Amino acid sequence: MLKGHLDMIVLAALAGAPAHGYAVIQEIHRRSGGAFDLPEGTIYPALQRLEKAGLLSSRWTTAESGRRRRVYTLTRRGRLALADHRAVWQRFIEAVGGMFGHADHATARTDR
Amino acid sequence: MLKGHLDMIVLAALAGAPAHGYAVIQEIHRRSGGAFDLPEGTIYPALQRLEKAGLLSSRWTTAESGRRRRVYTLTRRGRLALADHRAVWQRFIEAVGGMFGHADHATARTDR
DNA sequence: GGCTATGCCTTGTGTTGCGAGGGGTCAAGC
DNA sequence: GCTTGACCCCTCGCAACACAAGGCATAGCC
């Protein structure tokens, strides 16, 4: 469904503030109005991929609860990539919109 | 890029009038404002997939130029599927929009 | 003891867009 | 005559990737 757009979504979720994987899932769920409910098997590999690409950086932290968390932060390149993805996305939805835009031009009134 | 949305795009291209594969490519290119320039290796398998799924039907025709063409027509189920895809798409872009919607809420004014 | 929530991870699989290649016709240009 | 490009059909194989499934661990509640 969100093939190819996952990176953008994850980056967007981290644009506000750094967060750990589990929190990213919740943030995405929240911001999307409940539309996106990504499983861990989707998000964790994505975070690793983005870090390897230099768009995210991570560090281990320990919450007051004693839990170990890997917190991801958007890098400079990550922010640039996000802006980039966003522009591409904009053009994409406009193009798709164009596909619907005009029902047709064959059945329409051809008079004058 | 358009992973998962190809079907919708192809169906939309055929919503106006039946067309053969090559024409579908051109129609998509035209309606998308030049944004989509799909290669044959993408569109032909897609058309076959959609026909096998019962969303399209095809018949061979011969143009006045003598060329053999396989013309695809949207079936009843195809129209329903298109409307369906469109609704999903609408919800999808709204969800993505929500991801950007609010920059954040941490750096924003937290006063009162 | 069992269940749920939190938190991390990997492996395997199915889908799918698309590059590369292979048919063939016809017109225009060198 | 030969090449280039538009038109028109097709198939094979690769790579990317979302995600299901499974595994491990801690903590709180019933």
mmCIF file of C-alpha atoms (C1' of nucleotides) in Angstrom:
data_model
loop_
_atom_site.group_PDB
_atom_site.id
_atom_site.type_symbol
_atom_site.label_atom_id
_atom_site.label_comp_id
_atom_site.label_asym_id
_atom_site.label_seq_id
_atom_site.Cartn_x
_atom_site.Cartn_y
_atom_site.Cartn_z
ATOM 1 C CA MET A 1 0.000 0.000 0.000
ATOM 2 C CA LEU A 2 2.668 2.470 0.997
ATOM 3 C CA LYS A 3 5.315 0.841 -1.105
ATOM 4 C CA GLY A 4 8.066 3.310 -1.714
ATOM 5 C CA HIS A 5 6.596 5.923 0.592
ATOM 6 C CA LEU A 6 7.542 4.320 3.862
ATOM 7 C CA ASP A 7 10.812 6.205 4.110
ATOM 8 C CA MET A 8 9.067 9.517 3.756
ATOM 9 C CA ILE A 9 6.535 8.591 6.398
ATOM 10 C CA VAL A 10 9.136 7.475 8.885
ATOM 11 C CA LEU A 11 11.237 10.568 8.316
ATOM 12 C CA ALA A 12 8.174 12.734 8.750
ATOM 13 C CA ALA A 13 7.363 11.019 12.026
ATOM 14 C CA LEU A 14 10.828 11.865 13.309
ATOM 15 C CA ALA A 15 10.793 15.433 12.043
ATOM 16 C CA GLY A 16 9.175 16.677 15.216
ATOM 17 C CA ALA A 17 11.396 15.022 17.744
ATOM 18 C CA PRO A 18 13.696 12.008 18.085
ATOM 19 C CA ALA A 19 12.013 8.788 19.101
ATOM 20 C CA HIS A 20 12.592 5.083 19.465
ATOM 21 C CA GLY A 21 11.138 2.475 17.142
ATOM 22 C CA TYR A 22 8.108 1.607 19.136
ATOM 23 C CA ALA A 23 7.244 5.262 19.586
ATOM 24 C CA VAL A 24 7.647 5.873 15.881
ATOM 25 C CA ILE A 25 4.946 3.320 15.223
ATOM 26 C CA GLN A 26 2.607 5.064 17.624
ATOM 27 C CA GLU A 27 3.436 8.490 16.263
ATOM 28 C CA ILE A 28 2.656 7.370 12.742
ATOM 29 C CA HIS A 29 -0.573 5.846 13.917
ATOM 30 C CA ARG A 30 -1.524 9.043 15.671
ATOM 31 C CA ARG A 31 -0.607 11.487 12.933
ATOM 32 C CA SER A 32 -2.248 9.436 10.227
ATOM 33 C CA GLY A 33 -5.479 9.514 12.124
ATOM 34 C CA GLY A 34 -5.348 5.785 12.701
ATOM 35 C CA ALA A 35 -4.993 4.974 9.027
ATOM 36 C CA PHE A 36 -1.487 3.579 9.370
ATOM 37 C CA ASP A 37 -0.881 0.821 11.857
ATOM 38 C CA LEU A 38 2.534 -0.440 10.868
ATOM 39 C CA PRO A 39 3.824 -3.727 12.248
ATOM 40 C CA GLU A 40 7.256 -3.952 13.801
ATOM 41 C CA GLY A 41 8.498 -6.091 10.961
ATOM 42 C CA THR A 42 8.013 -3.083 8.746
ATOM 43 C CA ILE A 43 9.337 -0.279 10.851
ATOM 44 C CA TYR A 44 12.499 -1.750 12.330
ATOM 45 C CA PRO A 45 14.091 -2.748 9.046
ATOM 46 C CA ALA A 46 13.124 0.656 7.691
ATOM 47 C CA LEU A 47 14.858 2.467 10.529
ATOM 48 C CA GLN A 48 18.000 0.428 10.001
ATOM 49 C CA ARG A 49 17.902 1.070 6.301
ATOM 50 C CA LEU A 50 17.551 4.795 6.837
ATOM 51 C CA GLU A 51 20.374 4.860 9.329
ATOM 52 C CA LYS A 52 22.640 2.985 6.980
ATOM 53 C CA ALA A 53 21.733 5.544 4.347
ATOM 54 C CA GLY A 54 22.842 8.290 6.703
ATOM 55 C CA LEU A 55 19.419 9.857 7.063
ATOM 56 C CA LEU A 56 19.060 8.839 10.696
ATOM 57 C CA SER A 57 21.420 8.408 13.604
ATOM 58 C CA SER A 58 20.730 6.314 16.663
ATOM 59 C CA ARG A 59 21.883 6.037 20.230
ATOM 60 C CA TRP A 60 20.943 3.777 23.106
ATOM 61 C CA THR A 61 19.151 5.286 26.048
ATOM 62 C CA THR A 62 17.663 3.969 29.246
ATOM 63 C CA ALA A 63 14.217 5.118 30.267
ATOM 64 C CA GLU A 64 13.326 5.711 33.902
ATOM 65 C CA SER A 65 11.475 2.433 33.681
ATOM 66 C CA GLY A 66 14.811 0.808 33.092
ATOM 67 C CA ARG A 67 14.011 -0.136 29.538
ATOM 68 C CA ARG A 68 16.683 0.000 26.877
ATOM 69 C CA ARG A 69 15.642 2.002 23.884
ATOM 70 C CA ARG A 70 17.315 2.855 20.639
ATOM 71 C CA VAL A 71 16.453 6.445 19.880
ATOM 72 C CA TYR A 72 16.613 7.667 16.300
ATOM 73 C CA THR A 73 17.307 11.251 15.303
ATOM 74 C CA LEU A 74 16.960 12.902 11.926
ATOM 75 C CA THR A 75 20.323 13.921 10.495
ATOM 76 C CA ARG A 76 20.935 16.933 8.325
ATOM 77 C CA ARG A 77 20.821 14.750 5.259
ATOM 78 C CA GLY A 78 17.662 13.213 6.630
ATOM 79 C CA ARG A 79 15.921 16.557 6.686
ATOM 80 C CA LEU A 80 17.003 17.289 3.157
ATOM 81 C CA ALA A 81 15.790 13.877 2.041
ATOM 82 C CA LEU A 82 12.456 14.488 3.722
ATOM 83 C CA ALA A 83 11.988 17.784 1.929
ATOM 84 C CA ASP A 84 12.932 16.027 -1.270
ATOM 85 C CA HIS A 85 10.507 13.186 -0.760
ATOM 86 C CA ARG A 86 7.815 15.652 0.047
ATOM 87 C CA ALA A 87 8.302 17.528 -3.214
ATOM 88 C CA VAL A 88 8.254 14.273 -5.158
ATOM 89 C CA TRP A 89 5.133 13.240 -3.297
ATOM 90 C CA GLN A 90 3.452 16.497 -4.204
ATOM 91 C CA ARG A 91 4.159 16.002 -7.874
ATOM 92 C CA PHE A 92 3.036 12.435 -7.579
ATOM 93 C CA ILE A 93 -0.395 13.150 -6.192
ATOM 94 C CA GLU A 94 -0.872 15.879 -8.771
ATOM 95 C CA ALA A 95 -0.069 13.422 -11.518
ATOM 96 C CA VAL A 96 -2.483 10.876 -10.094
ATOM 97 C CA GLY A 97 -5.054 13.596 -9.725
ATOM 98 C CA GLY A 98 -4.619 14.298 -13.407
ATOM 99 C CA MET A 99 -5.525 10.703 -14.133
ATOM 100 C CA PHE A 100 -8.934 11.299 -12.623
ATOM 101 C CA GLY A 101 -9.209 14.967 -13.413
ATOM 102 C CA HIS A 102 -11.079 14.784 -16.677
ATOM 103 C CA ALA A 103 -13.506 11.909 -16.893
ATOM 104 C CA ASP A 104 -12.811 11.714 -20.617
ATOM 105 C CA HIS A 105 -13.254 13.734 -23.756
ATOM 106 C CA ALA A 106 -14.972 11.228 -25.954
ATOM 107 C CA THR A 107 -18.294 10.950 -24.236
ATOM 108 C CA ALA A 108 -18.337 14.620 -23.402
ATOM 109 C CA ARG A 109 -20.315 17.021 -25.500
ATOM 110 C CA THR A 110 -18.337 17.505 -28.665
ATOM 111 C CA ASP A 111 -20.568 20.219 -30.003
ATOM 112 C CA ARG A 112 -18.661 23.321 -31.006
ATOM 113 C CA MET B 1 7.400 4.884 -7.024
ATOM 114 C CA LEU B 2 3.902 3.915 -7.985
ATOM 115 C CA LYS B 3 4.130 0.542 -6.344
ATOM 116 C CA GLY B 4 0.646 -0.640 -5.607
ATOM 117 C CA HIS B 5 -1.030 2.207 -7.463
ATOM 118 C CA LEU B 6 -0.365 1.020 -10.983
ATOM 119 C CA ASP B 7 -3.647 -0.848 -11.232
ATOM 120 C CA MET B 8 -5.611 2.218 -10.297
ATOM 121 C CA ILE B 9 -3.738 4.298 -12.856
ATOM 122 C CA VAL B 10 -4.271 1.827 -15.661
ATOM 123 C CA LEU B 11 -7.931 1.460 -14.824
ATOM 124 C CA ALA B 12 -8.316 5.220 -14.730
ATOM 125 C CA ALA B 13 -6.692 5.508 -18.130
ATOM 126 C CA LEU B 14 -9.267 3.127 -19.534
ATOM 127 C CA ALA B 15 -12.212 4.729 -17.782
ATOM 128 C CA GLY B 16 -12.743 7.177 -20.616
ATOM 129 C CA ALA B 17 -12.635 4.782 -23.511
ATOM 130 C CA PRO B 18 -11.223 1.371 -24.446
ATOM 131 C CA ALA B 19 -7.690 1.399 -25.769
ATOM 132 C CA HIS B 20 -4.827 -0.858 -26.704
ATOM 133 C CA GLY B 21 -1.664 -1.202 -24.659
ATOM 134 C CA TYR B 22 0.448 1.272 -26.494
ATOM 135 C CA ALA B 23 -2.312 3.852 -26.384
ATOM 136 C CA VAL B 24 -2.727 3.292 -22.651
ATOM 137 C CA ILE B 25 0.893 4.286 -22.170
ATOM 138 C CA GLN B 26 0.361 7.466 -24.117
ATOM 139 C CA GLU B 27 -2.899 8.235 -22.355
ATOM 140 C CA ILE B 28 -1.257 7.888 -18.972
ATOM 141 C CA HIS B 29 1.590 10.084 -20.103
ATOM 142 C CA ARG B 30 -0.817 12.698 -21.323
ATOM 143 C CA ARG B 31 -3.175 12.742 -18.351
ATOM 144 C CA SER B 32 -0.351 12.798 -15.841
ATOM 145 C CA GLY B 33 1.051 15.870 -17.484
ATOM 146 C CA GLY B 34 4.129 14.005 -18.555
ATOM 147 C CA ALA B 35 4.954 12.805 -15.057
ATOM 148 C CA PHE B 36 4.359 9.151 -15.855
ATOM 149 C CA ASP B 37 6.251 7.592 -18.727
ATOM 150 C CA LEU B 38 5.686 3.903 -18.202
ATOM 151 C CA PRO B 39 7.741 1.373 -20.111
ATOM 152 C CA GLU B 40 6.092 -1.479 -21.950
ATOM 153 C CA GLY B 41 7.548 -3.985 -19.553
ATOM 154 C CA THR B 42 5.386 -2.394 -16.911
ATOM 155 C CA ILE B 43 2.128 -1.880 -18.711
ATOM 156 C CA TYR B 44 1.688 -5.107 -20.629
ATOM 157 C CA PRO B 45 2.033 -7.407 -17.646
ATOM 158 C CA ALA B 46 -0.285 -5.090 -15.750
ATOM 159 C CA LEU B 47 -2.972 -5.314 -18.414
ATOM 160 C CA GLN B 48 -2.750 -9.094 -18.420
ATOM 161 C CA ARG B 49 -2.921 -9.187 -14.656
ATOM 162 C CA LEU B 50 -6.002 -6.990 -14.644
ATOM 163 C CA GLU B 51 -7.678 -9.063 -17.321
ATOM 164 C CA LYS B 52 -6.991 -12.240 -15.420
ATOM 165 C CA ALA B 53 -8.519 -10.569 -12.394
ATOM 166 C CA GLY B 54 -11.635 -9.876 -14.417
ATOM 167 C CA LEU B 55 -11.311 -6.119 -14.306
ATOM 168 C CA LEU B 56 -10.568 -5.812 -17.995
ATOM 169 C CA SER B 57 -11.609 -7.665 -21.105
ATOM 170 C CA SER B 58 -9.723 -7.672 -24.372
ATOM 171 C CA ARG B 59 -10.362 -8.322 -28.037
ATOM 172 C CA TRP B 60 -8.196 -8.213 -31.108
ATOM 173 C CA THR B 61 -8.873 -5.527 -33.658
ATOM 174 C CA THR B 62 -7.306 -4.421 -36.877
ATOM 175 C CA ALA B 63 -6.708 -0.741 -37.450
ATOM 176 C CA GLU B 64 -7.152 0.839 -40.883
ATOM 177 C CA SER B 65 -3.364 0.855 -40.982
ATOM 178 C CA GLY B 66 -3.566 -2.921 -40.901
ATOM 179 C CA ARG B 67 -1.998 -3.156 -37.491
ATOM 180 C CA ARG B 68 -3.157 -5.799 -35.055
ATOM 181 C CA ARG B 69 -4.091 -4.374 -31.726
ATOM 182 C CA ARG B 70 -5.370 -5.856 -28.516
ATOM 183 C CA VAL B 71 -7.971 -3.464 -27.189
ATOM 184 C CA TYR B 72 -8.807 -3.511 -23.500
ATOM 185 C CA THR B 73 -12.141 -2.491 -22.079
ATOM 186 C CA LEU B 74 -13.106 -1.870 -18.488
ATOM 187 C CA THR B 75 -15.543 -4.464 -17.190
ATOM 188 C CA ARG B 76 -18.290 -3.827 -14.663
ATOM 189 C CA ARG B 77 -16.078 -5.189 -11.923
ATOM 190 C CA GLY B 78 -13.286 -3.021 -13.257
ATOM 191 C CA ARG B 79 -15.330 0.109 -12.731
ATOM 192 C CA LEU B 80 -16.199 -0.943 -9.229
ATOM 193 C CA ALA B 81 -12.553 -1.697 -8.503
ATOM 194 C CA LEU B 82 -11.561 1.693 -9.838
ATOM 195 C CA ALA B 83 -14.035 3.470 -7.586
ATOM 196 C CA ASP B 84 -12.734 1.390 -4.740
ATOM 197 C CA HIS B 85 -9.118 2.168 -5.445
ATOM 198 C CA ARG B 86 -9.974 5.796 -5.721
ATOM 199 C CA ALA B 87 -11.584 5.862 -2.303
ATOM 200 C CA VAL B 88 -8.597 4.090 -0.799
ATOM 201 C CA TRP B 89 -6.298 6.516 -2.531
ATOM 202 C CA GLN B 90 -8.221 9.439 -1.107
ATOM 203 C CA ARG B 91 -7.882 8.122 2.415
ATOM 204 C CA PHE B 92 -4.250 7.384 1.751
ATOM 205 C CA ILE B 93 -3.264 10.897 0.737
ATOM 206 C CA GLU B 94 -5.205 12.293 3.642
ATOM 207 C CA ALA B 95 -3.268 10.057 5.997
ATOM 208 C CA VAL B 96 0.027 11.089 4.460
ATOM 209 C CA GLY B 97 -1.070 14.691 4.642
ATOM 210 C CA GLY B 98 -1.599 14.161 8.329
ATOM 211 C CA MET B 99 1.992 13.086 8.647
ATOM 212 C CA PHE B 100 3.085 16.526 7.495
ATOM 213 C CA GLY B 101 0.104 18.423 8.761
ATOM 214 C CA HIS B 102 1.450 19.505 12.085
ATOM 215 C CA ALA B 103 5.173 20.136 12.041
ATOM 216 C CA ASP B 104 5.318 18.908 15.621
ATOM 217 C CA HIS B 105 4.071 19.788 19.031
ATOM 218 C CA ALA B 106 7.291 19.730 20.972
ATOM 219 C CA THR B 107 9.043 22.732 19.514
ATOM 220 C CA ALA B 108 5.799 24.608 19.190
ATOM 221 C CA ARG B 109 4.700 27.074 21.808
ATOM 222 C CA THR B 110 3.749 25.024 24.816
ATOM 223 C CA ASP B 111 2.497 28.002 26.785
ATOM 224 C CA ARG B 112 -1.050 27.727 28.068
ATOM 225 C "C1'" DG C 1 -0.046 -18.649 35.909
ATOM 226 C "C1'" DG C 2 -1.546 -16.077 31.974
ATOM 227 C "C1'" DC C 3 -2.369 -11.854 29.516
ATOM 228 C "C1'" DT C 4 -1.255 -7.396 27.757
ATOM 229 C "C1'" DA C 5 1.825 -3.638 26.800
ATOM 230 C "C1'" DT C 6 6.333 -2.272 26.004
ATOM 231 C "C1'" DG C 7 10.605 -2.825 23.561
ATOM 232 C "C1'" DC C 8 14.130 -4.970 20.436
ATOM 233 C "C1'" DC C 9 15.328 -8.037 16.593
ATOM 234 C "C1'" DT C 10 15.715 -11.487 12.137
ATOM 235 C "C1'" DT C 11 14.250 -14.600 8.474
ATOM 236 C "C1'" DG C 12 11.407 -15.832 4.727
ATOM 237 C "C1'" DT C 13 8.056 -14.955 1.259
ATOM 238 C "C1'" DG C 14 5.014 -12.896 -2.062
ATOM 239 C "C1'" DT C 15 4.200 -9.056 -4.909
ATOM 240 C "C1'" DT C 16 5.500 -6.147 -8.407
ATOM 241 C "C1'" DG C 17 7.670 -2.433 -11.247
ATOM 242 C "C1'" DC C 18 10.754 -2.457 -14.690
ATOM 243 C "C1'" DG C 19 15.078 -3.267 -17.404
ATOM 244 C "C1'" DA C 20 16.473 -5.994 -21.147
ATOM 245 C "C1'" DG C 21 15.530 -8.503 -24.798
ATOM 246 C "C1'" DG C 22 12.954 -10.400 -28.821
ATOM 247 C "C1'" DG C 23 9.157 -10.412 -32.306
ATOM 248 C "C1'" DG C 24 7.320 -7.473 -36.460
ATOM 249 C "C1'" DT C 25 5.510 -3.197 -39.797
ATOM 250 C "C1'" DC C 26 6.028 1.233 -41.977
ATOM 251 C "C1'" DA C 27 7.643 5.932 -43.080
ATOM 252 C "C1'" DA C 28 11.356 9.360 -43.318
ATOM 253 C "C1'" DG C 29 15.988 10.661 -43.946
ATOM 254 C "C1'" DC C 30 20.827 10.018 -45.082
ATOM 255 C "C1'" DG D 1 20.205 0.504 -49.345
ATOM 256 C "C1'" DC D 2 20.537 1.325 -44.688
ATOM 257 C "C1'" DT D 3 19.437 3.332 -40.486
ATOM 258 C "C1'" DT D 4 16.461 5.590 -37.322
ATOM 259 C "C1'" DG D 5 12.300 6.195 -35.045
ATOM 260 C "C1'" DA D 6 7.373 5.570 -34.306
ATOM 261 C "C1'" DC D 7 4.114 2.056 -33.685
ATOM 262 C "C1'" DC D 8 2.653 -2.485 -31.602
ATOM 263 C "C1'" DC D 9 3.000 -7.000 -29.293
ATOM 264 C "C1'" DC D 10 5.273 -10.016 -25.864
ATOM 265 C "C1'" DT D 11 8.431 -12.614 -22.021
ATOM 266 C "C1'" DC D 12 12.084 -13.425 -18.615
ATOM 267 C "C1'" DG D 13 14.599 -12.297 -14.638
ATOM 268 C "C1'" DC D 14 16.136 -9.220 -11.126
ATOM 269 C "C1'" DA D 15 15.817 -6.349 -7.160
ATOM 270 C "C1'" DA D 16 13.309 -3.904 -3.893
ATOM 271 C "C1'" DC D 17 10.433 -4.066 -0.195
ATOM 272 C "C1'" DA D 18 6.351 -4.367 3.023
ATOM 273 C "C1'" DC D 19 5.080 -7.549 6.161
ATOM 274 C "C1'" DA D 20 3.820 -11.978 8.479
ATOM 275 C "C1'" DA D 21 5.822 -14.952 11.689
ATOM 276 C "C1'" DG D 22 8.683 -15.971 15.066
ATOM 277 C "C1'" DG D 23 11.948 -15.171 18.937
ATOM 278 C "C1'" DC D 24 13.673 -12.788 23.275
ATOM 279 C "C1'" DA D 25 13.074 -9.911 27.454
ATOM 280 C "C1'" DT D 26 10.760 -6.914 31.277
ATOM 281 C "C1'" DA D 27 6.802 -5.234 33.842
ATOM 282 C "C1'" DG D 28 2.127 -4.805 35.615
ATOM 283 C "C1'" DC D 29 -2.445 -6.621 36.310
ATOM 284 C "C1'" DC D 30 -5.945 -10.145 37.125
#
